[in-house]
PDB file of N, CA and C in Angstrom:
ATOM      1  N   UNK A   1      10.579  10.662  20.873  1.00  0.00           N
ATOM      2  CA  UNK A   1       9.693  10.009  19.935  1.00  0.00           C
ATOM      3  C   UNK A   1       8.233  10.438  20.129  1.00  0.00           C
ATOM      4  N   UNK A   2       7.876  10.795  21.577  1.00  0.00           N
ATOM      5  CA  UNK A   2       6.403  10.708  21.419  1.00  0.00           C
ATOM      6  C   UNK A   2       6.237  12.387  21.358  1.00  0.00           C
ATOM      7  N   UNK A   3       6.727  13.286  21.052  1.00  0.00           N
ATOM      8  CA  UNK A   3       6.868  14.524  21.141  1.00  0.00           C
ATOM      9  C   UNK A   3       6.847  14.476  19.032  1.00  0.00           C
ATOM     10  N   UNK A   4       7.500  13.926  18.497  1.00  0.00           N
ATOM     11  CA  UNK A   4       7.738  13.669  16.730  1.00  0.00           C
ATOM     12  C   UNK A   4       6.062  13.784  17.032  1.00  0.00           C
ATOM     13  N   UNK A   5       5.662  12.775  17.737  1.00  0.00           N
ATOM     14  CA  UNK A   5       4.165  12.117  16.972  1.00  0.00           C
ATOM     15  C   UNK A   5       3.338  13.099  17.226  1.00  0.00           C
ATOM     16  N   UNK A   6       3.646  13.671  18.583  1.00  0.00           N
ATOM     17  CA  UNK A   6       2.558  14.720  19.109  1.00  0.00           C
ATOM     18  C   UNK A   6       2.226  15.661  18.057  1.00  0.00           C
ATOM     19  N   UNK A   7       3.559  16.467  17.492  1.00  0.00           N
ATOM     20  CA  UNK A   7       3.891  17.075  16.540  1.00  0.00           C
ATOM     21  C   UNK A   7       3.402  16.930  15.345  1.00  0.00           C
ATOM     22  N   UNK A   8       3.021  16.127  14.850  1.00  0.00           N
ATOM     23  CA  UNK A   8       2.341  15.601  13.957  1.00  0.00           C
ATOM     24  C   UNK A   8       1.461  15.309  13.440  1.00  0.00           C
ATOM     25  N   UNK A   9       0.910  14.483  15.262  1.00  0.00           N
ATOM     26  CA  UNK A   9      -0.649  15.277  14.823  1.00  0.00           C
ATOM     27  C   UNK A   9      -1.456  16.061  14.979  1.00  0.00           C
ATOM     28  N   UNK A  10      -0.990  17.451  16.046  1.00  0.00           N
ATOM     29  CA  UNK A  10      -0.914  18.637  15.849  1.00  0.00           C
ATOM     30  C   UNK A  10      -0.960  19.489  14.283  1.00  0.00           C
ATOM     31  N   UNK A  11       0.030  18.927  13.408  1.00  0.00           N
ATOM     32  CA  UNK A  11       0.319  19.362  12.489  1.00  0.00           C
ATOM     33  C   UNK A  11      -1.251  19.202  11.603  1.00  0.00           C
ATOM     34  N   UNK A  12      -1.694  17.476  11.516  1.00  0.00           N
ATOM     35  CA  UNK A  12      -2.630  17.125  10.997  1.00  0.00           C
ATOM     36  C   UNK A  12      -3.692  17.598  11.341  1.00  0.00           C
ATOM     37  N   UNK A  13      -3.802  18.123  12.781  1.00  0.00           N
ATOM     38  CA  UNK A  13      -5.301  18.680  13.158  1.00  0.00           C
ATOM     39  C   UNK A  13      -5.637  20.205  12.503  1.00  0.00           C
ATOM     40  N   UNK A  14      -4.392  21.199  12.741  1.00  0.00           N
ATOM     41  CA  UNK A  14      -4.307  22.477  11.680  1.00  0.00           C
ATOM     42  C   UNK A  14      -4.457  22.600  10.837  1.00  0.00           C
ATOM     43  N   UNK A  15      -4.153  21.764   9.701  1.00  0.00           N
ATOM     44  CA  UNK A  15      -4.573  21.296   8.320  1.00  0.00           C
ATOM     45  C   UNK A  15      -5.981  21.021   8.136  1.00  0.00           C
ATOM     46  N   UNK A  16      -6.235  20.126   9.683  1.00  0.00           N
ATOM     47  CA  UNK A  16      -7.683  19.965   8.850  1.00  0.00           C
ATOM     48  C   UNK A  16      -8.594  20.748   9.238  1.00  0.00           C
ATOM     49  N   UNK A  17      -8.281  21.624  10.186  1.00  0.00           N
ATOM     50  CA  UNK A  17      -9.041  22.927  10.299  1.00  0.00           C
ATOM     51  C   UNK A  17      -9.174  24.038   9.376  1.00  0.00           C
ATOM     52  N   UNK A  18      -7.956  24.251   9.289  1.00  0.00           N
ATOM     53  CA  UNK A  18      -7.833  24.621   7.959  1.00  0.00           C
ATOM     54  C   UNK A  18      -8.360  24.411   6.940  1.00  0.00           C
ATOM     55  N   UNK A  19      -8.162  23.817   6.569  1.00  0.00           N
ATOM     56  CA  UNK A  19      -9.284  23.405   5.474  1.00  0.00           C
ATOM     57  C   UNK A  19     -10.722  23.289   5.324  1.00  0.00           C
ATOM     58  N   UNK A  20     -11.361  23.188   6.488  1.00  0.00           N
ATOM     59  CA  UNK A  20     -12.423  22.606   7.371  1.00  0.00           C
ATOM     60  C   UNK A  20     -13.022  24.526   6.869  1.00  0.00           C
ATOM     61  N   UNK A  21     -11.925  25.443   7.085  1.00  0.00           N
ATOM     62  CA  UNK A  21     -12.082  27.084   7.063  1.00  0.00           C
ATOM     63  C   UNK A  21     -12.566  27.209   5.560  1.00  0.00           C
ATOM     64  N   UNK A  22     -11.766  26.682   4.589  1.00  0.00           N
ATOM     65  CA  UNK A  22     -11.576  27.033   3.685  1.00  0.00           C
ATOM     66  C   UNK A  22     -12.497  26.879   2.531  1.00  0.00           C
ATOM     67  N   UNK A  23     -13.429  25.405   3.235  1.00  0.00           N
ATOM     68  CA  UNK A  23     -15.041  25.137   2.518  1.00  0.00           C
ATOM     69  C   UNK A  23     -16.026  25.930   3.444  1.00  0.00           C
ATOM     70  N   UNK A  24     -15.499  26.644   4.079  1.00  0.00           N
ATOM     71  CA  UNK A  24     -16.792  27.596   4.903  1.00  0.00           C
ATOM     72  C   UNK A  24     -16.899  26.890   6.181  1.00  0.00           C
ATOM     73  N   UNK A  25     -17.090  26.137   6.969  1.00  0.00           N
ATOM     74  CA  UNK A  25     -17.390  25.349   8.092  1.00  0.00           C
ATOM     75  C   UNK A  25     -17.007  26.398   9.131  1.00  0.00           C
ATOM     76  N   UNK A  26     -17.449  26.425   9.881  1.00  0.00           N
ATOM     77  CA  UNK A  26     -17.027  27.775  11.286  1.00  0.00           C
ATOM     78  C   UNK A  26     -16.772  26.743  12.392  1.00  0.00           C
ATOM     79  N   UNK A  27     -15.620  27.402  13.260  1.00  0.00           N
ATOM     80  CA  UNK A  27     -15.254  26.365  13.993  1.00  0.00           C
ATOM     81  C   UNK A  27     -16.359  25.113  15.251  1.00  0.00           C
ATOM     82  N   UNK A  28     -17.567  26.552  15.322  1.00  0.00           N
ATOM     83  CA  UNK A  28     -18.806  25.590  16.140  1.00  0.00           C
ATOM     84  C   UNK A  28     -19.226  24.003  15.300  1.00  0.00           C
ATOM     85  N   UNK A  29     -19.607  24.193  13.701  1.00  0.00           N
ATOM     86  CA  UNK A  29     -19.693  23.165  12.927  1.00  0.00           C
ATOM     87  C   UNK A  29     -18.538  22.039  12.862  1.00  0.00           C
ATOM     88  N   UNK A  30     -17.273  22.479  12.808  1.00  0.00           N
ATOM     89  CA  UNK A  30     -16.200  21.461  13.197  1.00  0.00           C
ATOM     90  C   UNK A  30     -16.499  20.655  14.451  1.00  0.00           C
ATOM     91  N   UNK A  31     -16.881  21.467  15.806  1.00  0.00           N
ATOM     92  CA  UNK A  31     -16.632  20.753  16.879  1.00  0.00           C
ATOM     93  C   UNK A  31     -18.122  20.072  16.793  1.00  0.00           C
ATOM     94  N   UNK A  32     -18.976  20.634  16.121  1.00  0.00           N
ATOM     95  CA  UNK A  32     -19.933  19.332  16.395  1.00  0.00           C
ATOM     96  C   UNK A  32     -19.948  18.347  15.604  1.00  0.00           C
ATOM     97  N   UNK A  33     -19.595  18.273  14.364  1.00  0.00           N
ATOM     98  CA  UNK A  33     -19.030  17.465  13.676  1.00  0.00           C
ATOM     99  C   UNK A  33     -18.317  16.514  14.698  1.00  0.00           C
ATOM    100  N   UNK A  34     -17.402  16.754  15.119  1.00  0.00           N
ATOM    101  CA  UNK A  34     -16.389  15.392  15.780  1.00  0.00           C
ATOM    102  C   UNK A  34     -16.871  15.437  16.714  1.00  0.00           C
ATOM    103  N   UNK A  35     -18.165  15.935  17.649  1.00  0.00           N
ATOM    104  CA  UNK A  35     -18.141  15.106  18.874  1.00  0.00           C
ATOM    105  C   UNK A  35     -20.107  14.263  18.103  1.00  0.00           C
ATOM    106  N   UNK A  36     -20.376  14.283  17.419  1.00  0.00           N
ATOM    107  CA  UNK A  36     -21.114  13.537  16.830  1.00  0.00           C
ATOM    108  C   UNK A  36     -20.438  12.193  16.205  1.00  0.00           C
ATOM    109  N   UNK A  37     -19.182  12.226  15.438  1.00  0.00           N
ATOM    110  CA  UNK A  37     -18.442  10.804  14.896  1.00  0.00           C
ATOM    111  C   UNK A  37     -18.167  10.676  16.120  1.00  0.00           C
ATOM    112  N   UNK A  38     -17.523  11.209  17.205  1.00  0.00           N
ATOM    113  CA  UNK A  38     -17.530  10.664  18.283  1.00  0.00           C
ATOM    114  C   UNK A  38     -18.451   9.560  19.288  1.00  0.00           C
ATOM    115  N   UNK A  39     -19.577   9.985  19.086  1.00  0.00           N
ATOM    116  CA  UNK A  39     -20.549   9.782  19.937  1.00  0.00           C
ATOM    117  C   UNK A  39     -21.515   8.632  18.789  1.00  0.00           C
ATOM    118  N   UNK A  40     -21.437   8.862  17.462  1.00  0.00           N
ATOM    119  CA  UNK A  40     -21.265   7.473  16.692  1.00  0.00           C
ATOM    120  C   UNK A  40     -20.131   6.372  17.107  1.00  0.00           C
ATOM    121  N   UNK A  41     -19.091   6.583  16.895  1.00  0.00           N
ATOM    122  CA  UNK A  41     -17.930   5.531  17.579  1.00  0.00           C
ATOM    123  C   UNK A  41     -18.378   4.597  18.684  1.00  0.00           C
ATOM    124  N   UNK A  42     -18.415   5.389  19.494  1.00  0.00           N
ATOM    125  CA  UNK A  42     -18.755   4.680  20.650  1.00  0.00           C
ATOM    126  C   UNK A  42     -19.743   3.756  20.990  1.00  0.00           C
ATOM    127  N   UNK A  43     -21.105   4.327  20.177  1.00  0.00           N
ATOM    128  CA  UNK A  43     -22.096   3.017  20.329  1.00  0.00           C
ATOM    129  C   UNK A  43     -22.122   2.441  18.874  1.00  0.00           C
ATOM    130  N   UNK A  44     -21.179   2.560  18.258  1.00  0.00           N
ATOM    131  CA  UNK A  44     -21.160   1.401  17.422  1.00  0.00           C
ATOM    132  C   UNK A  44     -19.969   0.255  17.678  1.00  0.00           C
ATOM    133  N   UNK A  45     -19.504   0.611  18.793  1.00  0.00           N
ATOM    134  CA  UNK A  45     -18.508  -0.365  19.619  1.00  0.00           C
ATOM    135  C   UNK A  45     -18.768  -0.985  20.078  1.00  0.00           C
ATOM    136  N   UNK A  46     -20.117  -0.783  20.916  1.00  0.00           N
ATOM    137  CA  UNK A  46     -20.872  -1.682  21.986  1.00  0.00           C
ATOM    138  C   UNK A  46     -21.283  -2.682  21.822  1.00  0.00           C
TER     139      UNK A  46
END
């Protein structure tokens, strides 16, 4: 079961890279992208 899910969202992260490719974004802009919602998340938890 937890191997389905892994799988999955594996699947979902390729896609959205993918796509992420496909409006132009280069993979440096992806990763700062999510460690910025990241780093929003967190202190809006606090």
């Amino acid at each position: 079961m937890v191997i389905e899910t892994g799988e999955r969202i594996d699947k979902e992260w390729v896609g959205l890279i993918l796509t992420a490719k496909k409006i132009g974004l280069t993979p440096e802009e992806i990763h700062s992208y999510l460690q910025q919602a990241s780093t929003s998340n967190q202190e809006s938890s606090k």
